[in-house]
Coordinates of C-alpha atoms and ligand atoms in Angstrom, one line a residue:
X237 CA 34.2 -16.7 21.5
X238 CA 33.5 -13.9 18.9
X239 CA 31.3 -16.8 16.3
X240 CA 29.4 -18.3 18.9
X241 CA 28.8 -15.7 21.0
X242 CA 27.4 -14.1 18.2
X243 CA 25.4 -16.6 17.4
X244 CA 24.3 -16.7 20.4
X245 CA 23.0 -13.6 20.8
X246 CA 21.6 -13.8 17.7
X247 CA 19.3 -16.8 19.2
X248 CA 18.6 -14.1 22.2
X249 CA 17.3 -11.7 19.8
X250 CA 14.3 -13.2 19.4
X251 CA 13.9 -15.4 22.4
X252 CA 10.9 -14.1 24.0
X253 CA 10.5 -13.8 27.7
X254 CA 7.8 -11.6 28.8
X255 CA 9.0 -10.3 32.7
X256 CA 10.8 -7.5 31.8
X257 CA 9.9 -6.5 28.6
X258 CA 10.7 -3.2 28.0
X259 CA 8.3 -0.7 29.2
X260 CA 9.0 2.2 27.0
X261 CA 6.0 4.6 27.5
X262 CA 4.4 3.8 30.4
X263 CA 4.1 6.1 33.2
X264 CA 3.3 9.6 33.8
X265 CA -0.4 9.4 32.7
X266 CA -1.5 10.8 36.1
X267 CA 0.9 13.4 36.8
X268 CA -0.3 14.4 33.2
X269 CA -3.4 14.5 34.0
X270 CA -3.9 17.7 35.4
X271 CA -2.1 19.7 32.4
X272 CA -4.1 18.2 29.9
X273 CA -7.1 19.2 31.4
X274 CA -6.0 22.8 31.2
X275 CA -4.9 21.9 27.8
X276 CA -8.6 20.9 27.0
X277 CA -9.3 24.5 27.6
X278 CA -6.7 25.5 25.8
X279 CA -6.7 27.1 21.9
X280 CA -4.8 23.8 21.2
X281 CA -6.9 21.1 21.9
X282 CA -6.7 18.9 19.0
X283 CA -3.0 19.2 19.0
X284 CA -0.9 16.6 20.6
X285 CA 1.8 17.7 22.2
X286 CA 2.5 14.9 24.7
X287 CA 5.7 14.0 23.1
X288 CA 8.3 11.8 24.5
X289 CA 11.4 10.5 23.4
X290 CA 11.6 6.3 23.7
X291 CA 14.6 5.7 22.0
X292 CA 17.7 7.9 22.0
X293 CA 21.0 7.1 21.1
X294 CA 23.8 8.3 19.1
X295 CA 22.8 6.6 16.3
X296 CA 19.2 7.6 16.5
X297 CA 16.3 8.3 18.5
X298 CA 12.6 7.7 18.6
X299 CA 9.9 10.3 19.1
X300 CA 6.3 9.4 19.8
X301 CA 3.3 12.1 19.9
X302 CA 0.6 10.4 22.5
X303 CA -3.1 10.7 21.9
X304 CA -3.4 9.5 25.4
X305 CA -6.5 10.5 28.0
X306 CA -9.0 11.8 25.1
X307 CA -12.3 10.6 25.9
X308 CA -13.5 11.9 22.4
X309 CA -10.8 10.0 20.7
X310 CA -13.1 6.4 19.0
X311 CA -9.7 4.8 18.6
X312 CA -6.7 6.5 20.2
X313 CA -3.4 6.2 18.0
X314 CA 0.0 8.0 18.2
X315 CA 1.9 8.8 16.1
X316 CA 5.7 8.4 15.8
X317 CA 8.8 9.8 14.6
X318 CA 12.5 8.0 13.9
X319 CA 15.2 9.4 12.9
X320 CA 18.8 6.6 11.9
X321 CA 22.0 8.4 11.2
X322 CA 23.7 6.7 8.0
X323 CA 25.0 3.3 8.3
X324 CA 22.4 2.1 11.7
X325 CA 20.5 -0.4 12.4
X326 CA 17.2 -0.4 14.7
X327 CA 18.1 -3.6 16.7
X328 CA 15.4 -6.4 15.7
X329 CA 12.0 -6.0 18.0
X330 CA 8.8 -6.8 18.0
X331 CA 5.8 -3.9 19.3
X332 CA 2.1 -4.9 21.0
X333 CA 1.2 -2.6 18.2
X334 CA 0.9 -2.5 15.0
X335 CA 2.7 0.4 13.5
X336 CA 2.1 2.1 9.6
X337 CA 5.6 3.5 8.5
X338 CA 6.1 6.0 6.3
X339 CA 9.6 7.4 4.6
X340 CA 9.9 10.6 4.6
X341 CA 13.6 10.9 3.7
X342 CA 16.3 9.0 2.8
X343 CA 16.4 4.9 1.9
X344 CA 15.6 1.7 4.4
X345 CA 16.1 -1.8 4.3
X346 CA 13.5 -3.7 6.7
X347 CA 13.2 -6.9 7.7
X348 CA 10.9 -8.5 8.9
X349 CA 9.2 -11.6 10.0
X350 CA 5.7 -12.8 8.5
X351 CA 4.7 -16.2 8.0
X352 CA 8.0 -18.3 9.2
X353 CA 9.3 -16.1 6.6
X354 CA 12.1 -12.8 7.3
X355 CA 11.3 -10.8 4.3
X356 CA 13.3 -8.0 3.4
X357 CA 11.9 -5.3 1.8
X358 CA 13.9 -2.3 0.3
X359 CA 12.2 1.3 1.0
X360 CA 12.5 4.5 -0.1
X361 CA 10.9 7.9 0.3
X362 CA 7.7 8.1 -0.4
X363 CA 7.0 4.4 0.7
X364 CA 4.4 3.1 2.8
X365 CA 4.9 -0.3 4.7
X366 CA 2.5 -2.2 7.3
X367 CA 4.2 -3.6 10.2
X368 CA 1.9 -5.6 11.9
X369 CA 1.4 -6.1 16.1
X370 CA 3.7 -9.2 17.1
X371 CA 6.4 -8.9 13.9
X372 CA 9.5 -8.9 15.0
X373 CA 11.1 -6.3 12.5
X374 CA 14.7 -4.5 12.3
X375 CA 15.8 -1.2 10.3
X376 CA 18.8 -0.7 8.6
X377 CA 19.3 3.0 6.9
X378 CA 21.0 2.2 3.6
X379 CA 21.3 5.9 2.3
X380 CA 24.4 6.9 1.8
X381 CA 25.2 9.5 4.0
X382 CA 21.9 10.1 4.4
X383 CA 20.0 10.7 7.9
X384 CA 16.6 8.1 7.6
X385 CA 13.2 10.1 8.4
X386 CA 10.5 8.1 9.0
X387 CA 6.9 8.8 10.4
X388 CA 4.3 6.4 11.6
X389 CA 1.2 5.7 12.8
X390 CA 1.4 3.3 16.4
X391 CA -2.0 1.4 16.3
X392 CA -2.7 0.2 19.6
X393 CA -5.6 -2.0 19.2
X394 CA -3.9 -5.1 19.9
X395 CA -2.2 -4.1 22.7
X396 CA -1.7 -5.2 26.6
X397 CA -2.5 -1.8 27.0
X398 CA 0.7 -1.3 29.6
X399 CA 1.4 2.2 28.5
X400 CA 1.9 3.8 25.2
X401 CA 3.3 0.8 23.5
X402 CA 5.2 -1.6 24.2
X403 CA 8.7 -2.8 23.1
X404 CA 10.3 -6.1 23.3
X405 CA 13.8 -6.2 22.9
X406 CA 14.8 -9.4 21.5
X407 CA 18.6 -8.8 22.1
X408 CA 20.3 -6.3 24.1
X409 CA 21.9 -6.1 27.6
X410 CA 22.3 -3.3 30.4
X411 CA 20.4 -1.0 27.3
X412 CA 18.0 -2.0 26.3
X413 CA 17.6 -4.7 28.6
X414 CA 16.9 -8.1 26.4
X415 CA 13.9 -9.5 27.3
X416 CA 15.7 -12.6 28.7
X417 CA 17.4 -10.3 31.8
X418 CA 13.8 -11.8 33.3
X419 CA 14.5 -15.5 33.5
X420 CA 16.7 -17.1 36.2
X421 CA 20.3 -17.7 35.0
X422 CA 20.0 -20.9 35.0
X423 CA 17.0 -22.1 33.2
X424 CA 18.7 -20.0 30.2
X425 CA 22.0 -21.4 30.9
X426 CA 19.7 -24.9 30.4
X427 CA 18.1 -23.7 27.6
X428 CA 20.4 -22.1 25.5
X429 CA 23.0 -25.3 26.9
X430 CA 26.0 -22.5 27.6
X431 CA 27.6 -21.9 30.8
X432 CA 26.3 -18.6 33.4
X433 CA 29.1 -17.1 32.9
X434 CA 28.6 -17.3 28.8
X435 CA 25.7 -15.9 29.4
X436 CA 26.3 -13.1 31.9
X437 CA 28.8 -11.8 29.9
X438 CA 26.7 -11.5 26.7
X439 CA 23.6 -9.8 29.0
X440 CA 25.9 -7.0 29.8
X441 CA 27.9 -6.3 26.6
X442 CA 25.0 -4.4 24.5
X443 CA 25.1 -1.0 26.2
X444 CA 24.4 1.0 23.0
X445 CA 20.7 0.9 23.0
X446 CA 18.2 0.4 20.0
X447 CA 19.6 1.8 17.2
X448 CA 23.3 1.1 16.9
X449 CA 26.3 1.8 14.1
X450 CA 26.7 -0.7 11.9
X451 CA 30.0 0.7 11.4
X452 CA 32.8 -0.9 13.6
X453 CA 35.0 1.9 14.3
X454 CA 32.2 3.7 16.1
X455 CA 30.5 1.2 18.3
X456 CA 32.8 -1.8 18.7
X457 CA 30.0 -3.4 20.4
X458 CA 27.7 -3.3 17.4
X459 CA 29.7 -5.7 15.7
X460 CA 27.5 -8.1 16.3
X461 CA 24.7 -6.9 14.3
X462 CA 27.1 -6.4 11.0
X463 CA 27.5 -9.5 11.0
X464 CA 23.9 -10.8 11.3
X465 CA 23.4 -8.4 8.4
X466 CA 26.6 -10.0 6.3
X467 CA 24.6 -13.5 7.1
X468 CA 22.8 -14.7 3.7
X469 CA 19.5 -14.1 3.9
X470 CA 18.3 -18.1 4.2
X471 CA 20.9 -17.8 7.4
X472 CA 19.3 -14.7 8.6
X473 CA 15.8 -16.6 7.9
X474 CA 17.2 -19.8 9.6
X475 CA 18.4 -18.1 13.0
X476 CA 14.7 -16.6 13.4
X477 CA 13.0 -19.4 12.5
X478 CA 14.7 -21.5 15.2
X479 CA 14.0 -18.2 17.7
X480 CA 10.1 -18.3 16.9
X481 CA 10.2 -21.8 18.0
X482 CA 11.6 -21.6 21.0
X483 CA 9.6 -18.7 21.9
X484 CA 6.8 -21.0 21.0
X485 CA 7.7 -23.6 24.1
X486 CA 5.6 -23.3 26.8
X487 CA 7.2 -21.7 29.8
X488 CA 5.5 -21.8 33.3
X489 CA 6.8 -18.8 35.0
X490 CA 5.3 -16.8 32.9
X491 CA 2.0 -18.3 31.6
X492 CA -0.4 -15.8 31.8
X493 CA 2.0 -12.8 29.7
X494 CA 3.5 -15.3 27.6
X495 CA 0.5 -16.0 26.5
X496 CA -1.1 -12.8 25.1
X497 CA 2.4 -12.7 23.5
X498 CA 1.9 -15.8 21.9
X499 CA -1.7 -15.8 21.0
X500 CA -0.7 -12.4 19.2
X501 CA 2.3 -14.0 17.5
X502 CA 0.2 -16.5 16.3
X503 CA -2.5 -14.7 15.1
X504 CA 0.3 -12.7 12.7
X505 CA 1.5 -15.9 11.4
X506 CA -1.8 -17.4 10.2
X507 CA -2.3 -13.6 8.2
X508 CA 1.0 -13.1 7.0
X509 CA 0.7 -12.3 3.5
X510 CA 4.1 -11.5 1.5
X511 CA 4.4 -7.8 2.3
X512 CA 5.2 -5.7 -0.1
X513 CA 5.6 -1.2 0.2
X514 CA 3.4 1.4 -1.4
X515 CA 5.1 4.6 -3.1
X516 CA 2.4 7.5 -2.1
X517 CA 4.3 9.7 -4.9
X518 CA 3.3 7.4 -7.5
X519 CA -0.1 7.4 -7.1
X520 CA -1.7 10.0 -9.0
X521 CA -3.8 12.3 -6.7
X522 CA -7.3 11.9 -6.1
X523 CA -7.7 15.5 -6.6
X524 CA -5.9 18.8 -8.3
X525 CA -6.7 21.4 -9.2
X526 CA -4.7 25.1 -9.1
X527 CA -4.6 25.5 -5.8
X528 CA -3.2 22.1 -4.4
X529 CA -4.0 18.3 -4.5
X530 CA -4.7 15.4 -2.4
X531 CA -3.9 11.6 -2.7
X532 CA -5.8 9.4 -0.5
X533 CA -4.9 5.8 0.3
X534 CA -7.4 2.8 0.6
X535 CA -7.2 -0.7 1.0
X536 CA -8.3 -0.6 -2.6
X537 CA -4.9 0.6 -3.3
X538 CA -2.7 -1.0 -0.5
X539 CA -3.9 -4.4 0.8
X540 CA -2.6 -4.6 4.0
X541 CA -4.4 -1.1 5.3
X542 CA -7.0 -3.6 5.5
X543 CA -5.7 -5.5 8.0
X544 CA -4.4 -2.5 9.7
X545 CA -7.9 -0.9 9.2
X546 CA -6.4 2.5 8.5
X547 CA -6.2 4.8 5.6
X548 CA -3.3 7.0 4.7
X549 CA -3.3 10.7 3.4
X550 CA -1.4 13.2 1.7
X551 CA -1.9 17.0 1.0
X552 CA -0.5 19.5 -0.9
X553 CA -1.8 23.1 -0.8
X554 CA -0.2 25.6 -2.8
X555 CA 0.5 29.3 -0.6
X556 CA -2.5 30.8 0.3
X557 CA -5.1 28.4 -0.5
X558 CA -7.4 26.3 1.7
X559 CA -8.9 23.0 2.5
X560 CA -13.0 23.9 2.0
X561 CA -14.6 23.3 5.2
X562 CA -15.3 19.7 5.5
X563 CA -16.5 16.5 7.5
X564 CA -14.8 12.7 8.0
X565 CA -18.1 10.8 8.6
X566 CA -16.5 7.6 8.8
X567 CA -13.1 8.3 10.3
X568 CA -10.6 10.4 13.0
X569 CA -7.9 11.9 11.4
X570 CA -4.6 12.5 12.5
X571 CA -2.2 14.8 10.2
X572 CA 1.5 15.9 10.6
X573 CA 2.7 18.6 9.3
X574 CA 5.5 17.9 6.3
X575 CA 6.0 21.5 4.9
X576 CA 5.4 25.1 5.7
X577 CA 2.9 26.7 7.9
X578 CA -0.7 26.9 7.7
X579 CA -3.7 26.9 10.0
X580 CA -6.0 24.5 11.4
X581 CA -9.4 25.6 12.3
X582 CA -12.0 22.6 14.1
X583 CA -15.5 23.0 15.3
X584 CA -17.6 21.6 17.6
X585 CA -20.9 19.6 16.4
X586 CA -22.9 22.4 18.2
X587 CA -21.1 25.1 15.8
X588 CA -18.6 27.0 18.5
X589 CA -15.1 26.9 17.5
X590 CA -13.1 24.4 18.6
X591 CA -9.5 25.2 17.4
X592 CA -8.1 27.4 15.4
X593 CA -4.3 27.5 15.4
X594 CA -1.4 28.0 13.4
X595 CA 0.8 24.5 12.8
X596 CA 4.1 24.3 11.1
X597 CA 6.3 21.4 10.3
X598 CA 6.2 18.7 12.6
X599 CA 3.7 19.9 14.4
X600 CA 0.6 16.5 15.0
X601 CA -3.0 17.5 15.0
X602 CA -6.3 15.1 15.2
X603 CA -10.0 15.7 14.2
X604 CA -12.5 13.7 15.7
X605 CA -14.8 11.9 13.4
X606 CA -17.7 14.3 12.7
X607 CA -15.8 17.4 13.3
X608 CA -16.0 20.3 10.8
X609 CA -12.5 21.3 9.6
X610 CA -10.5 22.9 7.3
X611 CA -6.9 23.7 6.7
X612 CA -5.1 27.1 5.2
X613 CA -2.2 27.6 3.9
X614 CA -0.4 30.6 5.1
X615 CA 0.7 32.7 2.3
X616 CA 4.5 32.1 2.3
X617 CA 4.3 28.9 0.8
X618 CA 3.0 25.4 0.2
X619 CA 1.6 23.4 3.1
X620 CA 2.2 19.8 3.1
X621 CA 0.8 17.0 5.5
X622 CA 0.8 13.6 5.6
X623 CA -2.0 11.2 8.2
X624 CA -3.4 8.7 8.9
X625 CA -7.7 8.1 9.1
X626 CA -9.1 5.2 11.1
X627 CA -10.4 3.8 8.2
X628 CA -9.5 1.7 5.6
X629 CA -12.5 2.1 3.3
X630 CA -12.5 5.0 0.8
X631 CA -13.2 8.0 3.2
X632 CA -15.5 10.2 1.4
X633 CA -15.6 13.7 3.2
X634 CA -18.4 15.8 3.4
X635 CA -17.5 19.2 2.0
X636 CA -19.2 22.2 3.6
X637 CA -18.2 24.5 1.2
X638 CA -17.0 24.7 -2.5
X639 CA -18.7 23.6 -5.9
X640 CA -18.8 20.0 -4.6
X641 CA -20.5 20.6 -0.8
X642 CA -23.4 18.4 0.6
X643 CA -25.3 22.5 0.1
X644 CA -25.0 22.7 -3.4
X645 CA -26.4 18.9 -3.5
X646 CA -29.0 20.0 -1.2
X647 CA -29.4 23.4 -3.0
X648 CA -33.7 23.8 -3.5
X649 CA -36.4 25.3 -1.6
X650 CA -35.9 22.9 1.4
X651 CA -32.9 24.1 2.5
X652 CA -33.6 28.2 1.7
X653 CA -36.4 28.0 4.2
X654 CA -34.0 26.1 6.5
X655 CA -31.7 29.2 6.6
X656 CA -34.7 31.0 6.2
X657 CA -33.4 32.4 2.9
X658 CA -35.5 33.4 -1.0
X659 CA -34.8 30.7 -3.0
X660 CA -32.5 33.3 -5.4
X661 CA -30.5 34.8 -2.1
X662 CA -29.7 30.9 -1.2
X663 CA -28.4 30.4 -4.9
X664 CA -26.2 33.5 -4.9
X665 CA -24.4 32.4 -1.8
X666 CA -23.9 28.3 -3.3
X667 CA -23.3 29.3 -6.7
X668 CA -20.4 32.2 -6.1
X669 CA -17.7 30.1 -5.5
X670 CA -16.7 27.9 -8.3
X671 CA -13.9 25.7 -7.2
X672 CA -13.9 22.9 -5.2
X673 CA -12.4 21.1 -2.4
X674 CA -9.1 23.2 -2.9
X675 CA -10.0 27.1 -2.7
X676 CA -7.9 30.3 -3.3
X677 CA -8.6 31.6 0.6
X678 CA -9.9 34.8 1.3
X679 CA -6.6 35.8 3.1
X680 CA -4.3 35.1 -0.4
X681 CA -6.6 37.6 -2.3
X682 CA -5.2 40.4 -3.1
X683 CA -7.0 43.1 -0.7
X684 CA -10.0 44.6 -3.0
X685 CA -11.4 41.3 -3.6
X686 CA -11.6 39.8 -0.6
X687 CA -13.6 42.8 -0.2
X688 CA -15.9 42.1 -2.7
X689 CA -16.7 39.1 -1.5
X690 CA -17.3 40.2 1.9
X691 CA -19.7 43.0 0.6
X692 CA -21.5 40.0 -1.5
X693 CA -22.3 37.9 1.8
X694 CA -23.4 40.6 3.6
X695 CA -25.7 41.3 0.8
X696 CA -27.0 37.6 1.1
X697 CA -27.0 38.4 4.7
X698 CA -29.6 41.8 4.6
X699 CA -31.7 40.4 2.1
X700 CA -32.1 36.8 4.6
X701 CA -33.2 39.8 6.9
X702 CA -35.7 41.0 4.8
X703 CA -37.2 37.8 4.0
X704 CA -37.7 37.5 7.5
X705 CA -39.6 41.1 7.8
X706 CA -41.7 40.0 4.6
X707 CA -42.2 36.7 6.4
Ligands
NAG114 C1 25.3 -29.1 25.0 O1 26.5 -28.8 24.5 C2 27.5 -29.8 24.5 C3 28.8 -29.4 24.0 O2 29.1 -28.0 24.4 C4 27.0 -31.0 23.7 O3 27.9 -32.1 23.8 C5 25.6 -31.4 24.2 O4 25.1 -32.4 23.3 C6 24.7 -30.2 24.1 N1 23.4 -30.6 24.7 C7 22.2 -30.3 24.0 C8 21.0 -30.8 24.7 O5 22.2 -29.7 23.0
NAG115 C1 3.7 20.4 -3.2 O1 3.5 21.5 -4.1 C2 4.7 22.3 -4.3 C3 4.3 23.4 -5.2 O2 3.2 24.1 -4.7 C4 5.8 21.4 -5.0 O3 7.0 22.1 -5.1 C5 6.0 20.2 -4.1 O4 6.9 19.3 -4.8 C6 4.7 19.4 -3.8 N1 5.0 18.3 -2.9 C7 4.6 17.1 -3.2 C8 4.9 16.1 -2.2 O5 4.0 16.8 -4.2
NAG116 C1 -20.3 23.4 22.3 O1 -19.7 22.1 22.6 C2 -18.5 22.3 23.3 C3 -17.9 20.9 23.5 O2 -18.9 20.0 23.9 C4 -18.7 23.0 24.6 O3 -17.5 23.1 25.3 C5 -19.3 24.4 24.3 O4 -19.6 25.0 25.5 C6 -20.6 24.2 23.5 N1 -21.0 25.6 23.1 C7 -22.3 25.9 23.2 C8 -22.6 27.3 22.7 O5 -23.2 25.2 23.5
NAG117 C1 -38.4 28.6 -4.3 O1 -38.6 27.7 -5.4 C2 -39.7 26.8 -5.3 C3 -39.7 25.9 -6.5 O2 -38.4 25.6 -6.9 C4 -41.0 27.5 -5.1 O3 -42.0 26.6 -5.0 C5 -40.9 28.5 -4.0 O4 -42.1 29.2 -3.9 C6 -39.7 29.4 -4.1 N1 -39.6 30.2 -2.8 C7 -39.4 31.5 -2.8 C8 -39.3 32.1 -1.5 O5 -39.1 32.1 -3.9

């Protein structure tokens, strides 16, 4: 039995039937509703906090943070958290979403399916991988004894739009249910040419859910997938291949969802292009300077962010310092927090404050396109985060403030009388601060001079008022 039944369920892995695809994260929008319209009141309002756990098992879990039920939101992603003890595997699945991973910690070996191919790519912090909507994919964590961190980004353009996302277990049993639980028992006893009770008994052994030890002595069960990991690759490659085809058959019962399915699955194979990951350590940031630094992540630098048609982030302020006040004019932003604490202050087009709340690590905010912003430090140490923009073009932001801001271009005569300032009081207010982008904040001065420079504004302030009275 053990051989073929493993083959088997290797065969059920990626054997697609679309009834009872797993519905992770759908639900609850209503009964949300109502205390996310409070939360819309709320200090917190471009925080997400909707977070909810879709895969948890001894091995590892999933955590996604929902950007559900945001009217203001142009193109509503969440964002996602998995965490693989040593020696796991994330059972091979495919998503109606397309998802950007990022390592944070530890090492990965992926696989995954692109162009009749199962390439397997090696990852390690720092790395940046497209998975796109339709791939059937598996993790493995190959750290030794190292716990796998990994945050993405869970696109959701492509999807049937069922709920968060959607997860279609290729394999499984009682949990998570294999797709296949849908058909009747005997057209797979037909197609797969095995007996019922072959078959029963392989839909119920998987009880372990969708990450599993790899490791024998823990999870008997699991077994299974060690060996489709021991295969050779070309076996490994051979076994999907055959899958994809047979997922390709037409099968009445379930035209219509097949079909979407299909149509997506299809679309990924006529794109597949050999995927290959993108360290964001290596890439020398965009911008440093004393205070921090920022590395930015086009499609310029990593092809497939085209496809995905999203750009990826990373900053690194030093304690204390600050973000100038800026604008995305071509892209929402989401961030999560890596290290420390800091703030995060947002405002409204119409100038009223938005948000301004302290985040610490973990913690996933959003800006909407257009949105003023800036992010602080807080003084007891660096503040990292990491995001995602919903662009894949170089996102140029607008700063607001600092020796780069769209006021020192637009510095003249023009823009005095629009703030109703002398031409000299408008030049002492653009020209005092002399850093850029990154700025030591007003709250990391030491006492006496952040003073100083509140005395110098409100000297910029009284001498706009007596323009006025000369006026
Ligand atoms: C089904 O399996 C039997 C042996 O178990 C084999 O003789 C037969 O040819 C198979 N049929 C198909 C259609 O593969
Ligand atoms: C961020 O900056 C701190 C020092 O301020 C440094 O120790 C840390 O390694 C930096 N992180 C990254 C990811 O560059
Ligand atoms: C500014 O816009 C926000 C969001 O549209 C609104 O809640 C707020 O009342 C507005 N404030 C003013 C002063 O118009
Ligand atoms: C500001 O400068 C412009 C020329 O640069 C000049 O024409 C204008 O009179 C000045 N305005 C004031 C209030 O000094």
């Amino acid at each position: 039995m053990g051989n073929r039944a493993a083959l088997l369920l290797l065969v059920l892995l990626l054997c697609y039937g679309v009834t009872t695809a797993i519905g992770f994260v759908k639900e609850e929008t209503e009964e949300k509703g109502t205390e996310r319209e409070e939360r819309r009141e709320g200090e917190d309002r471009f925080l997400l906090h909707d977070t909810k756990h879709v895969v948890k098992t001894d091995a590892g879990d999933m955590r996604v943070v929902r950007s559900f039920g945001w009217r203001m939101i142009e193109r509503p992603m969440h964002i996602g958290f998995i965490t693989m003890e040593p020696k796991t595997l994330f059972i091979p699945h495919y998503l109606d979403s397309s998802l950007i991973i990022f390592i944070r910690r530890g090492e990965a070996k992926i696989g995954l399916i692109y162009k009749d191919e199962l390439g397997e790519r090696r990852l390690k912090s720092g790395d940046i991988y497209h998975i796109p909507a339709g791939s059937a994919f598996y993790l493995v964590n190959t750290g030794e004894g190292q716990r796998l961190h990994i945050i993405c980004s869970i696109d959701q353009s492509e999807s049937l739009r069922l709920g968060a996302f959607q997860s279609f277990f290729i394999g499984g049993g009682t949990y998570p249910t294999s797709v296949l639980s849908g058909f009747e028992p005997e057209t797979l006893s037909t197609a797969f040419n095995v007996t019922i009770d072959e078959f029963k008994e392989i839909m119920t052994r998987q009880k372990d859910g969708p990450i599993v030890y790899l490791d024998d002595s823990r999870a008997p069960r699991s077994s299974i997938w060690t060996n489709f990991l021991q295969m050779k690759e070309q076996d490994r490659l051979q076994r999907l291949k055959r899958l994809i085809e047979f997922q390709q058959e037409p099968m009445e019962e379930e035209e219509e969802t097949t079909w979407s399915w299909r149509k997506l699955l299809n679309s990924v194979f006529k794109t597949g292009k050999s995927p290959d990951s993108y360290n964001i350590y290596k890439k020398s940031p965009d911008f440093r300077n004393y205070y921090g630094s920022s590395i930015a992540l086009d499609d310029s630098d990593y092809d497939p962010l085209k496809h995905a048609g999203l750009g990826v982030y990373l900053v690194n302020l030093t304690a204390g310092s600050m973000m100038a006040p800026h604008v995305n004019p071509t892209a929402t932003e989401y961030g999560v927090v890596l290290r420390g604490t800091g703030t995060i202050q947002i405002v409204y087009p119409n100038g009223t404050q938005a948000m301004k709340v302290k985040v610490a690590e973990g913690d996933v905010f959003w800006v909407p396109r257009y949105f003023p912003f800036c992010q602080i430090a807080s003084r007891t140490g660096p503040f990292e985060f990491f995001g995602f923009t919903t662009s894949a073009r170089k996102n140029r932001p607008q700063f607001l403030a600092g020796a780069s801001s769209v006021l020192r271009t637009l510095k003249g005569p023009e823009l005095a009388a629009a703030y109703g300032m002398s031409n000299e009081s408008l030049n002492h207010l653009l020209e005092a601060q002399r850093e850029s982008v990154i700025l030591p904040s007003a709250s990391a001065a030491p006492p006496d001079m952040a003073k100083k420079k509140v005395d110098r504004v409100q000297k910029a302030m009284r001498s706009y008022d007596s323009d006025m009275i000369i006026d």
